Coordinates of C-alpha atoms and ligand atoms in Angstrom, one line a residue:
X1 CA 23.1 4.8 2.9
X2 CA 23.9 8.6 3.0
X3 CA 22.2 10.6 6.1
X4 CA 21.7 13.4 2.8
X5 CA 17.9 13.0 1.6
X6 CA 16.8 12.7 5.9
X7 CA 19.0 16.0 6.6
X8 CA 17.9 17.4 2.9
X9 CA 14.2 16.7 4.2
X10 CA 14.4 18.3 7.3
X11 CA 16.1 21.3 5.9
X12 CA 13.2 21.8 3.5
X13 CA 10.6 21.4 6.3
X14 CA 12.7 23.6 8.5
X15 CA 12.7 26.0 6.3
X16 CA 8.5 26.9 5.6
X17 CA 7.1 24.4 8.9
X18 CA 9.4 25.1 11.9
X19 CA 6.7 25.2 14.4
X20 CA 5.8 21.4 13.3
X21 CA 9.2 20.8 13.4
X22 CA 10.6 22.2 17.4
X23 CA 6.3 21.2 18.3
X24 CA 6.8 17.4 17.5
X25 CA 10.8 17.2 19.3
X26 CA 8.6 18.7 22.7
X27 CA 5.5 16.5 22.1
X28 CA 8.4 13.4 20.8
X29 CA 10.3 14.0 24.5
X30 CA 7.2 14.2 26.8
X31 CA 5.0 11.9 24.7
X32 CA 8.6 9.6 25.5
X33 CA 8.1 10.2 29.2
X34 CA 4.7 9.3 30.0
X35 CA 5.2 5.4 29.9
X36 CA 7.0 5.7 32.6
X37 CA 5.5 7.6 34.7
X38 CA 2.2 5.5 34.1
X39 CA 4.8 2.9 35.5
X40 CA 5.4 4.8 38.4
X41 CA 2.2 5.5 39.0
X42 CA 0.6 1.9 38.6
X43 CA 3.9 0.4 41.1
X44 CA 2.5 2.8 43.8
X45 CA -1.4 2.5 43.6
X46 CA -0.2 -1.9 43.9
X47 CA 1.7 -1.1 46.9
X48 CA -1.3 0.4 47.9
X49 CA -4.1 -0.9 47.4
X50 CA -1.8 -4.2 48.7
X51 CA -1.1 -1.8 52.3
X52 CA -4.7 -1.6 52.5
X53 CA -6.0 -5.3 52.0
X54 CA -3.1 -6.0 55.1
X55 CA -5.1 -3.1 56.6
X56 CA -2.9 -0.7 56.7
X57 CA -2.1 2.8 54.5
X58 CA -5.1 4.8 53.7
X59 CA -7.6 6.0 51.2
X60 CA -6.4 9.3 50.5
X61 CA -2.9 8.3 48.9
X62 CA -4.7 5.5 46.5
X63 CA -6.8 8.1 45.5
X64 CA -4.1 10.7 45.0
X65 CA -2.5 8.4 42.6
X66 CA -6.2 8.1 40.7
X67 CA -6.1 11.0 40.1
X68 CA -2.3 11.5 38.8
X69 CA -3.0 7.9 36.5
X70 CA -6.2 9.7 34.9
X71 CA -4.6 13.9 34.1
X72 CA -1.7 11.5 32.5
X73 CA -3.9 9.5 30.4
X74 CA -6.0 12.7 29.5
X75 CA -2.4 14.4 29.1
X76 CA -0.7 11.8 26.4
X77 CA -4.4 11.3 24.8
X78 CA -4.7 15.1 24.1
X79 CA -0.4 15.6 22.9
X80 CA -1.0 12.7 20.6
X81 CA -4.1 14.3 19.3
X82 CA -2.5 17.6 19.7
X83 CA 0.5 15.8 17.5
X84 CA -2.2 14.5 14.8
X85 CA -3.9 17.7 14.3
X86 CA -0.2 19.9 13.3
X87 CA 0.6 16.9 11.0
X88 CA -2.4 16.9 9.0
X89 CA -2.2 20.7 8.6
X90 CA 2.2 20.4 7.9
X91 CA 1.2 17.8 5.4
X92 CA -1.6 19.5 3.7
X93 CA 0.6 23.2 3.2
X94 CA 3.5 20.5 2.3
X95 CA 1.2 18.3 -0.4
X96 CA 0.4 22.0 -2.4
X97 CA 4.9 22.9 -2.3
X98 CA 6.3 19.4 -2.9
X99 CA 3.4 19.1 -5.8
X100 CA 4.2 22.4 -7.0
X101 CA 8.1 21.7 -7.3
X102 CA 6.8 18.5 -9.5
X103 CA 5.4 20.4 -12.3
X104 CA 8.3 23.8 -11.9
X105 CA 10.3 20.6 -12.8
X106 CA 8.1 18.8 -15.3
X107 CA 7.2 22.5 -17.2
X108 CA 11.4 23.5 -17.4
X109 CA 12.8 20.7 -18.3
X110 CA 14.4 19.7 -22.0
X111 CA 11.1 18.3 -24.1
X112 CA 13.1 15.6 -25.1
X113 CA 13.0 14.5 -21.1
X114 CA 9.2 13.5 -22.4
X115 CA 10.7 10.9 -24.6
X116 CA 12.5 9.0 -22.1
X117 CA 10.3 5.8 -20.6
X118 CA 12.3 6.4 -16.8
X119 CA 11.2 10.0 -16.8
X120 CA 8.4 9.1 -17.5
X121 CA 8.3 5.9 -14.5
X122 CA 10.0 8.8 -12.1
X123 CA 7.1 11.6 -12.6
X124 CA 4.4 8.7 -11.7
X125 CA 6.2 7.9 -8.8
X126 CA 6.6 11.4 -7.6
X127 CA 3.4 13.0 -8.9
X128 CA 1.4 12.4 -6.1
X129 CA 0.9 11.8 -2.2
X130 CA 4.7 13.1 -1.6
X131 CA 3.7 15.2 1.2
X132 CA 3.0 11.9 3.7
X133 CA 5.6 10.2 2.1
X134 CA 8.0 13.3 2.8
X135 CA 7.0 13.4 6.7
X136 CA 6.9 9.6 7.9
X137 CA 11.2 9.4 7.9
X138 CA 11.0 12.5 9.9
X139 CA 8.3 11.5 12.2
X140 CA 9.6 7.8 12.1
X141 CA 12.9 9.6 13.4
X142 CA 10.9 11.4 16.1
X143 CA 9.1 8.0 16.9
X144 CA 12.2 6.6 17.6
X145 CA 13.2 9.7 19.9
X146 CA 9.9 9.2 22.0
X147 CA 10.5 5.3 22.1
X148 CA 14.5 6.2 23.0
X149 CA 13.1 8.4 25.8
X150 CA 10.6 5.0 26.7
X151 CA 13.4 2.9 26.8
X152 CA 16.3 4.8 28.3
X153 CA 13.3 4.8 31.5
X154 CA 12.7 2.1 31.8
X155 CA 16.5 0.5 31.3
X156 CA 17.1 2.8 34.6
X157 CA 14.3 1.3 36.4
X158 CA 15.1 -2.2 35.5
X159 CA 19.3 -1.6 36.4
X160 CA 17.9 -0.2 39.4
X161 CA 16.3 -3.7 40.4
X162 CA 18.9 -6.3 38.8
X163 CA 21.1 -5.4 35.6
X164 CA 20.1 -8.9 33.9
X165 CA 16.4 -7.8 33.6
X166 CA 17.8 -4.9 31.2
X167 CA 19.9 -7.2 29.2
X168 CA 17.3 -9.7 28.5
X169 CA 14.8 -7.2 27.1
X170 CA 16.8 -5.2 24.9
X171 CA 18.9 -8.8 23.3
X172 CA 15.1 -10.1 22.9
X173 CA 14.3 -7.2 20.1
X174 CA 17.7 -8.0 18.0
X175 CA 15.7 -10.4 15.8
X176 CA 13.2 -8.4 14.8
X177 CA 15.7 -5.1 13.9
X178 CA 16.9 -7.4 11.3
X179 CA 14.0 -8.8 9.8
X180 CA 12.8 -5.6 9.2
X181 CA 15.9 -3.9 8.0
X182 CA 15.1 -6.6 5.0
X183 CA 12.1 -6.0 4.5
X184 CA 11.5 -2.0 4.2
X185 CA 14.3 -2.8 1.3
X186 CA 12.3 -5.5 -0.5
X187 CA 9.4 -2.5 -0.4
X188 CA 11.3 -0.2 -2.0
X189 CA 12.4 -2.6 -4.8
X190 CA 9.0 -3.8 -5.4
X191 CA 7.5 -0.5 -6.0
X192 CA 10.5 0.3 -8.6
X193 CA 9.3 -2.6 -10.3
X194 CA 5.6 -2.1 -10.2
X195 CA 6.2 1.5 -11.7
X196 CA 5.9 0.2 -15.0
X197 CA 3.6 -2.3 -14.3
X198 CA 1.8 0.4 -13.2
X199 CA 1.7 3.1 -15.8
X200 CA 0.2 0.5 -17.8
X201 CA -2.6 -0.4 -16.1
X202 CA -3.7 3.0 -15.9
X203 CA -2.9 3.8 -19.6
X204 CA -5.3 0.8 -20.6
X205 CA -7.9 2.4 -17.7
X206 CA -7.7 5.6 -19.1
X207 CA -8.7 4.1 -22.4
X208 CA -11.0 2.6 -21.0
X209 CA -12.7 5.8 -18.8
X210 CA -12.1 8.6 -20.6
X211 CA -14.2 10.3 -23.7
X212 CA -11.4 10.3 -26.4
X213 CA -11.2 6.5 -26.7
X214 CA -15.0 5.9 -25.6
X215 CA -16.3 5.3 -29.6
X216 CA -13.4 4.1 -30.4
X217 CA -13.7 0.9 -27.9
X218 CA -16.9 0.5 -29.3
X219 CA -16.3 0.3 -32.6
X220 CA -13.6 -1.8 -32.8
X221 CA -14.9 -3.9 -29.3
X222 CA -11.4 -3.9 -27.9
X223 CA -13.6 -4.0 -24.7
X224 CA -12.3 -7.7 -23.9
X225 CA -8.5 -6.7 -25.6
X226 CA -8.4 -3.9 -23.1
X227 CA -9.9 -5.6 -19.8
X228 CA -8.1 -8.7 -20.5
X229 CA -4.4 -6.3 -20.7
X230 CA -5.6 -4.4 -17.8
X231 CA -6.6 -7.6 -15.5
X232 CA -2.8 -9.5 -16.1
X233 CA -1.3 -5.9 -15.5
X234 CA -3.5 -5.7 -12.5
X235 CA -3.5 -8.8 -11.0
X236 CA 1.2 -9.2 -10.9
X237 CA 1.4 -6.0 -9.5
X238 CA -1.3 -8.0 -6.9
X239 CA 0.3 -11.3 -6.8
X240 CA 3.5 -9.1 -6.5
X241 CA 2.3 -7.3 -3.9
X242 CA 1.0 -9.9 -2.2
X243 CA 4.0 -12.0 -2.2
X244 CA 6.2 -10.2 0.2
X245 CA 3.7 -9.2 2.4
X246 CA 3.0 -12.9 2.9
X247 CA 6.6 -13.1 3.3
X248 CA 7.2 -10.9 6.0
X249 CA 4.0 -12.4 7.9
X250 CA 5.8 -15.6 8.2
X251 CA 8.8 -13.9 9.9
X252 CA 7.6 -11.8 11.8
X253 CA 5.9 -15.3 13.3
X254 CA 9.5 -16.6 13.7
X255 CA 10.1 -13.1 15.5
X256 CA 7.4 -13.0 17.4
X257 CA 8.2 -16.6 19.4
X258 CA 11.9 -15.3 19.6
X259 CA 10.7 -12.7 21.4
X260 CA 7.8 -14.7 23.7
X261 CA 10.6 -16.8 24.6
X262 CA 12.7 -14.0 26.2
X263 CA 9.6 -12.6 27.6
X264 CA 9.6 -16.5 29.6
X265 CA 12.8 -15.7 30.3
X266 CA 12.4 -12.4 31.8
X267 CA 9.5 -13.5 33.9
X268 CA 11.8 -16.6 35.3
X269 CA 14.1 -13.6 36.0
X270 CA 11.7 -11.6 37.6
X271 CA 10.9 -14.6 40.2
X272 CA 14.3 -15.9 40.7
X273 CA 15.1 -12.2 42.0
X274 CA 12.2 -11.5 43.8
X275 CA 13.0 -14.5 45.7
X276 CA 17.0 -13.6 46.3
X277 CA 15.6 -9.5 47.0
X278 CA 13.4 -8.1 48.9
X279 CA 11.0 -6.0 46.3
X280 CA 7.4 -4.9 47.0
X281 CA 4.0 -6.7 45.6
X282 CA 4.4 -3.1 43.7
X283 CA 7.5 -3.4 42.0
X284 CA 6.8 -7.3 41.2
X285 CA 4.0 -6.1 39.0
X286 CA 5.6 -2.5 37.5
X287 CA 8.7 -4.7 36.9
X288 CA 6.9 -7.2 34.3
X289 CA 5.5 -4.0 32.5
X290 CA 8.6 -2.9 32.2
X291 CA 10.0 -5.7 31.0
X292 CA 7.2 -6.0 28.5
X293 CA 7.7 -2.0 28.0
X294 CA 11.4 -2.5 26.8
X295 CA 10.7 -5.1 24.8
X296 CA 8.3 -3.4 23.3
X297 CA 9.6 -0.4 22.6
X298 CA 12.6 -1.6 21.4
X299 CA 10.5 -3.9 18.4
X300 CA 9.0 -0.6 18.1
X301 CA 12.5 1.4 17.4
X302 CA 13.9 -1.8 14.9
X303 CA 10.7 -1.3 12.7
X304 CA 10.7 2.6 12.8
X305 CA 14.8 2.0 11.5
X306 CA 13.4 -0.5 9.2
X307 CA 10.4 2.0 8.2
X308 CA 13.0 4.6 8.2
X309 CA 15.4 3.2 6.1
X310 CA 12.4 2.8 3.4
X311 CA 10.8 5.8 3.5
X312 CA 14.7 7.5 2.8
X313 CA 14.8 5.1 -0.3
X314 CA 11.1 7.1 -1.3
X315 CA 12.5 10.3 -0.4
X316 CA 15.8 9.8 -2.0
X317 CA 13.7 9.3 -5.4
X318 CA 11.7 12.1 -4.5
X319 CA 15.2 14.3 -4.6
X320 CA 17.0 12.5 -7.4
X321 CA 14.0 13.3 -9.5
X322 CA 14.1 17.4 -8.5
X323 CA 17.8 16.8 -9.1
X324 CA 19.5 18.8 -12.4
X325 CA 22.8 16.8 -12.4
X326 CA 19.8 13.4 -13.2
X327 CA 17.0 15.1 -15.1
X328 CA 18.6 18.3 -16.3
X329 CA 16.5 21.6 -15.7
X330 CA 15.9 23.8 -18.1
X331 CA 18.3 24.3 -20.4
X332 CA 21.4 26.5 -20.0
X333 CA 20.5 29.6 -22.4
X334 CA 22.0 32.1 -23.1
X335 CA 20.6 35.8 -21.8
X336 CA 20.2 37.3 -25.6
X337 CA 17.6 39.3 -27.6
X338 CA 15.7 38.0 -30.1
X339 CA 17.3 40.1 -33.2
X340 CA 13.9 42.8 -34.2
X341 CA 13.2 43.0 -36.7
X342 CA 14.9 40.4 -38.4
X343 CA 17.7 41.6 -41.1
X344 CA 19.5 38.6 -42.1
X345 CA 16.9 36.4 -41.5
X346 CA 17.6 32.8 -39.7
X347 CA 20.3 30.2 -40.9
X348 CA 20.2 26.2 -40.2
X349 CA 23.7 25.3 -40.7
X350 CA 24.5 21.3 -41.6
X351 CA 21.9 20.7 -37.9
X352 CA 21.6 16.7 -37.1
X353 CA 19.0 15.3 -34.8
X354 CA 19.0 12.3 -33.5
X355 CA 15.7 11.3 -30.6
X356 CA 16.9 9.6 -27.4
X357 CA 17.1 6.2 -27.8
X358 CA 16.7 6.3 -31.8
X359 CA 18.9 4.4 -33.7
X360 CA 18.2 6.7 -36.9
X361 CA 18.8 10.1 -37.2
X362 CA 15.8 11.7 -38.0
X363 CA 17.9 15.0 -39.3
X364 CA 20.8 14.6 -40.9
X365 CA 23.1 17.5 -41.9
X366 CA 20.0 19.8 -42.2
X367 CA 21.4 23.0 -44.0
X368 CA 19.0 26.3 -44.6
X369 CA 18.4 29.7 -45.4
X370 CA 15.3 31.6 -44.5
X371 CA 15.3 35.3 -45.0
X372 CA 13.2 37.9 -43.5
X373 CA 9.3 38.1 -44.5
X374 CA 9.6 34.8 -46.6
X375 CA 6.9 32.1 -46.4
X376 CA 8.4 28.4 -46.5
X377 CA 6.4 25.2 -47.8
X378 CA 8.1 22.1 -46.1
X379 CA 6.5 19.1 -47.6
X380 CA 7.7 15.6 -48.0
X381 CA 6.7 12.0 -47.2
X382 CA 5.6 10.8 -43.3
X383 CA 8.1 10.5 -41.0
X384 CA 10.9 12.7 -43.2
X385 CA 11.8 14.5 -40.6
X386 CA 9.2 17.7 -41.3
X387 CA 7.9 18.1 -37.3
X388 CA 11.8 17.7 -36.1
X389 CA 12.3 20.4 -38.4
X390 CA 10.4 22.8 -37.1
X391 CA 11.0 21.6 -33.5
X392 CA 14.6 22.0 -33.7
X393 CA 14.1 25.6 -35.4
X394 CA 12.1 27.0 -32.6
X395 CA 14.6 25.1 -29.9
X396 CA 12.2 22.6 -28.6
X397 CA 15.0 20.8 -29.4
X398 CA 18.8 21.1 -28.6
X399 CA 20.1 20.0 -31.8
X400 CA 23.5 17.6 -31.7
X401 CA 25.7 19.0 -34.3
X402 CA 25.6 22.6 -36.8
X403 CA 23.8 25.0 -34.9
X404 CA 20.7 27.4 -35.8
X405 CA 21.7 31.0 -36.5
X406 CA 19.1 34.0 -35.6
X407 CA 20.6 37.3 -37.4
X408 CA 24.7 35.6 -36.9
X409 CA 23.2 35.0 -33.1
X410 CA 23.6 31.3 -31.8
X411 CA 19.6 30.3 -31.2
X412 CA 21.4 28.4 -27.4
X413 CA 22.4 32.2 -26.8
X414 CA 18.9 33.3 -26.9
X415 CA 17.2 33.6 -23.9
X416 CA 14.3 31.2 -23.5
X417 CA 11.2 33.4 -22.8
X418 CA 12.7 36.0 -25.8
X419 CA 12.5 32.9 -28.3
X420 CA 9.0 31.8 -27.2
X421 CA 8.0 35.4 -27.4
X422 CA 9.3 35.9 -30.8
X423 CA 8.3 32.1 -32.6
X424 CA 5.0 30.7 -32.8
X425 CA 4.6 27.2 -33.4
X426 CA 0.8 25.2 -33.8
X427 CA 1.3 21.7 -33.9
X428 CA -0.6 19.3 -35.3
X429 CA -1.6 18.2 -32.9
X430 CA -2.3 21.4 -31.0
X431 CA -3.5 21.8 -27.5
X432 CA -7.6 22.0 -26.7
X433 CA -7.6 23.8 -23.5
X434 CA -11.4 23.4 -21.9
X435 CA -11.0 26.9 -21.1
X436 CA -13.3 29.7 -22.7
X437 CA -12.8 30.8 -26.4
X438 CA -10.9 34.0 -25.4
X439 CA -8.3 32.5 -23.1
X440 CA -8.3 29.5 -26.0
X441 CA -6.9 32.3 -28.4
X442 CA -5.2 34.4 -25.9
X443 CA -3.5 31.9 -24.4
X444 CA -0.2 32.4 -25.6
X445 CA -0.5 36.2 -25.0
X446 CA -2.7 36.7 -21.8
X447 CA -1.7 40.3 -20.8
X448 CA -3.6 41.3 -24.0
X449 CA -6.3 39.0 -23.5
X450 CA -8.3 42.7 -23.1
X451 CA -7.8 44.0 -26.8
X452 CA -10.9 43.2 -27.9
X453 CA -10.0 44.7 -32.0
X454 CA -7.2 42.2 -31.7
X455 CA -9.0 39.4 -30.9
X456 CA -12.2 40.2 -33.1
X457 CA -9.9 40.4 -36.1
X458 CA -7.2 37.8 -35.5
X459 CA -10.9 35.3 -34.9
X460 CA -12.1 37.0 -38.3
X461 CA -9.0 36.2 -40.2
X462 CA -8.7 32.3 -38.9
X463 CA -12.5 31.8 -39.9
X464 CA -13.6 31.4 -35.7
X465 CA -15.7 34.6 -35.2
X466 CA -18.7 33.2 -38.1
X467 CA -19.4 29.9 -35.8
X468 CA -18.6 32.2 -32.0
X469 CA -21.1 34.7 -33.6
X470 CA -24.0 31.7 -33.2
X471 CA -22.7 30.9 -28.9
X472 CA -24.6 33.2 -26.5
X473 CA -21.9 33.7 -24.9
X474 CA -19.4 34.6 -27.7
X475 CA -16.3 34.9 -26.8
X476 CA -16.4 34.0 -23.2
X477 CA -18.2 30.5 -24.3
X478 CA -16.5 27.8 -22.3
X479 CA -14.9 24.7 -24.8
X480 CA -15.5 21.3 -23.7
X481 CA -17.0 19.6 -21.5
X482 CA -14.8 17.6 -18.8
X483 CA -15.9 20.0 -16.0
X484 CA -18.5 22.1 -17.3
X485 CA -21.2 22.6 -19.8
X486 CA -19.6 24.2 -22.4
X487 CA -19.8 23.8 -26.7
X488 CA -17.7 21.3 -27.9
X489 CA -16.3 21.9 -31.1
X490 CA -15.3 20.5 -34.8
X491 CA -12.0 19.2 -35.3
X492 CA -12.0 22.3 -38.1
X493 CA -13.2 24.6 -35.3
X494 CA -10.6 23.7 -33.3
X495 CA -8.1 24.2 -35.9
X496 CA -9.6 27.5 -36.6
X497 CA -9.1 28.3 -32.9
X498 CA -5.5 27.3 -32.9
X499 CA -5.6 29.5 -35.8
X500 CA -6.0 32.1 -34.6
X501 CA -4.5 31.4 -31.6
X502 CA -1.2 31.5 -33.3
X503 CA -2.0 34.6 -35.5
X504 CA -3.3 36.7 -32.4
X505 CA 0.6 36.4 -30.6
X506 CA 2.9 38.8 -31.7
X507 CA 6.0 36.3 -33.0
X508 CA 8.0 37.4 -35.5
X509 CA 8.6 33.6 -36.6
X510 CA 5.4 31.8 -37.7
X511 CA 5.6 28.1 -38.1
X512 CA 2.5 26.3 -38.8
X513 CA 2.3 22.4 -39.0
X514 CA -0.3 21.5 -41.2
X515 CA -2.8 24.4 -40.5
X516 CA -5.3 23.5 -42.8
X517 CA -5.3 19.8 -42.4
X518 CA -8.7 19.8 -40.5
X519 CA -10.5 22.3 -42.7
X520 CA -13.3 22.2 -45.5
X521 CA -11.7 23.1 -49.0
X522 CA -13.8 26.6 -48.6
X523 CA -12.4 27.2 -45.3
X524 CA -8.7 26.3 -46.9
X525 CA -8.9 28.0 -49.3
X526 CA -9.9 30.9 -47.6
X527 CA -6.9 30.4 -45.3
X528 CA -4.7 30.7 -47.6
X529 CA -5.9 32.9 -50.0
X530 CA -5.5 35.5 -47.2
X531 CA -2.4 34.3 -46.4
X532 CA 0.0 36.8 -47.7
X533 CA -2.7 39.0 -45.1
X534 CA -2.4 36.8 -42.1
X535 CA 1.2 36.2 -42.1
X536 CA 1.8 39.8 -42.7
X537 CA 5.1 41.4 -41.5
X538 CA 6.1 38.1 -40.2
X539 CA 8.7 35.3 -41.6
X540 CA 6.1 32.2 -42.2
X541 CA 7.3 27.8 -42.4
X542 CA 4.8 26.2 -42.8
X543 CA 3.9 22.2 -43.7
X544 CA 2.2 21.0 -46.1
X545 CA 0.7 17.0 -47.4
X546 CA -1.3 19.8 -49.7
X547 CA 0.9 20.1 -52.6
X548 CA -1.7 22.9 -54.0
X549 CA -1.2 24.8 -50.4
X550 CA 2.6 24.3 -51.3
X551 CA 2.6 26.8 -54.3
X552 CA 1.6 29.7 -52.2
X553 CA 5.2 29.9 -50.5
X554 CA 8.0 31.9 -52.1
X555 CA 9.7 28.7 -51.9
X556 CA 9.2 25.1 -50.9
X557 CA 11.1 22.5 -49.2
X558 CA 11.1 18.7 -50.2
X559 CA 12.3 16.5 -47.1
X560 CA 13.5 12.6 -48.1
X561 CA 14.4 10.8 -44.7
X562 CA 15.9 12.7 -42.2
X563 CA 17.3 15.4 -45.5
X564 CA 17.1 18.2 -47.5
X565 CA 16.0 16.4 -51.1
X566 CA 14.5 19.1 -53.1
X567 CA 14.6 23.3 -53.0
X568 CA 13.3 26.1 -54.8
X569 CA 10.3 27.1 -56.2
X570 CA 7.2 25.3 -57.4
X571 CA 8.4 26.6 -60.9
X572 CA 11.7 25.2 -60.3
X573 CA 10.9 22.2 -58.7
X574 CA 9.0 21.1 -61.5
X575 CA 11.4 21.4 -64.3
X576 CA 13.6 19.5 -61.8
X577 CA 11.4 16.4 -62.6
X578 CA 12.0 15.3 -59.2
X579 CA 10.7 14.3 -56.0
X580 CA 8.6 17.2 -55.8
X581 CA 6.8 16.8 -59.6
X582 CA 6.5 13.0 -58.4
X583 CA 4.2 14.0 -55.5
X584 CA 2.4 16.8 -57.1
X585 CA 1.5 14.9 -60.3
X586 CA 0.4 11.9 -57.6
X587 CA -1.5 14.7 -55.8
X588 CA -3.3 16.3 -59.1
X589 CA -4.4 12.6 -60.7
X590 CA -6.7 13.0 -58.4
X591 CA -8.5 15.8 -59.6
X592 CA -8.8 15.1 -63.6
Ligands
LIG1 N1 9.5 11.8 -29.8 C1 10.3 10.4 -31.1 N2 11.0 9.6 -30.2 C2 12.1 9.2 -31.0 N3 11.7 9.2 -32.5 C3 11.1 9.5 -33.3 C4 10.2 10.9 -31.8 N4 8.5 12.2 -33.3 C5 9.8 11.6 -34.3 N5 10.0 10.7 -34.3 C6 11.1 9.9 -35.2 O1 11.5 11.1 -36.8 C7 11.5 10.4 -37.8 C8 10.9 12.0 -37.6 O2 9.5 12.8 -38.1 P1 8.6 13.8 -38.0 O3 7.6 13.5 -36.6 O4 9.8 14.9 -38.0 O5 8.3 13.2 -39.6 P2 7.0 13.9 -40.1 O6 8.2 14.0 -41.7 O7 6.6 15.5 -39.4 O8 6.2 12.7 -40.4 P3 4.3 13.5 -40.7 O9 4.3 13.8 -42.0 O10 4.1 12.2 -40.8 O11 4.1 14.4 -39.6 C9 10.2 9.6 -38.1 O12 11.0 8.5 -38.2 C10 10.0 9.4 -36.8 O13 9.2 7.8 -36.5

């Protein structure tokens, strides 16, 4: 495995948290030396006590050593706590930065990525609690440094007595190293396998706890079904985790037995050394501790190396998510301005588009010329490609073949801010922001939020004013009830808010995807009666299933199977006696 992600992580932390890196390195070295100091004190103390028991020596030496021992313990405790404090502070800061980086990415990637399950799985894995995972490999590396310092100091001591003691202590730890390395890898693979299952479980849980789904869960009696599927996914997840845990523990029993065997062997060696060489009782006690300490340090290092391997896989996953060559960030657009005012209009030239992973093209060879100031209605059956066409028209999706030009400038050459400033869209599934009425309307242009007159004109045109006037706090009334007490609106009222949002923006091209679907007939009539006025100075494209509304347009486009099959004014299309006439007469029948 490349050391890439670890150095990348260190570099990242070094930029913002240099003090943490330096302090952790220094503290690790100091903490690494404390066991050796401890051992030396213990050895001297045992020798002093032995001398006292044999009638020699004096108490002051033993007391001094006890004081040193107390200070070493105190220092070790202080250093550990200082490290924990530093870790916590860094983790909190880092959590913010890492989560922000993820959100910066998710809000700039091309929309198509959201149609890919692997991208959604990746978001699920990286979007929370990253700081801990991020710091862990660095802490593990520092811990390895600390254990190595301890190990080297112990080995020096063992070597000074007899080389075999050092050898046995080192050999004992190898089996564990292999076992832990293997399981670190397994745990990561398990997480990769679990992500889709966990996401599914969370989605089902979401359906059972959220307000939006609460009605249908009751009405369609989904409780047992949802609980059943959720339990299945949840349990499968847990079972996999438990199975790995069990295998890991089983193997660890074996390695523990091996470690114990080597330890007993080392104890025998110490006795043999004690017989052959002249060592003090303090040395004898210290040797036992040093052998055990060496093995424990090696075990710790082995464990940390294995965990480090695992943590680096998580890190790699995080960096992979941010890597533009894996999930491309903002599409490389040009820097040109959006032509203002439009002169020649917008031309769609032989455009085709296929959703990622989809066999069938959603748009096929679509050509269309939109004149400045023109109002165009798009009609067609469900799934005929109307929404896809407007998504391409506003540059949300990159067309795969063909080209869309604005006054002759290819759309991909226009800077993104320019594009979204000049094109305003309200989709069928527009957002209902849990914000105030004012924010909901001005959200596309917050810098103009204080423009009271503009807000009120737009609100009156979209029919928002009539119901906002009844709210005690007027435009500052909070909408939605997820976070605080607020007003809840009807579907039609929300649609009026969305319409107001579109009208508030200064875009030259206004795209409305079924702008009146949720409105009552009176409100719908009003919108269309004022449509001329509402769209004054703008080019408008709107999708509608209501043929009566489509009639108001200068031109109607009829779509079928991703293609434009008819185009013209209402009269021309009726005279054509084709798809439009079929749809129109079918709807007209209802009113006869
Ligand atoms: N995100 C997506 N991923 C894959 N296929 C999609 C996606 N969105 C739409 N499609 C497919 O593209 C085709 C055109 O869909 P589109 O939403 O453009 O239709 P529409 O005419 O707007 O339909 P409606 O009248 O129901 O709103 C459909 O076959 C649909 O299944």
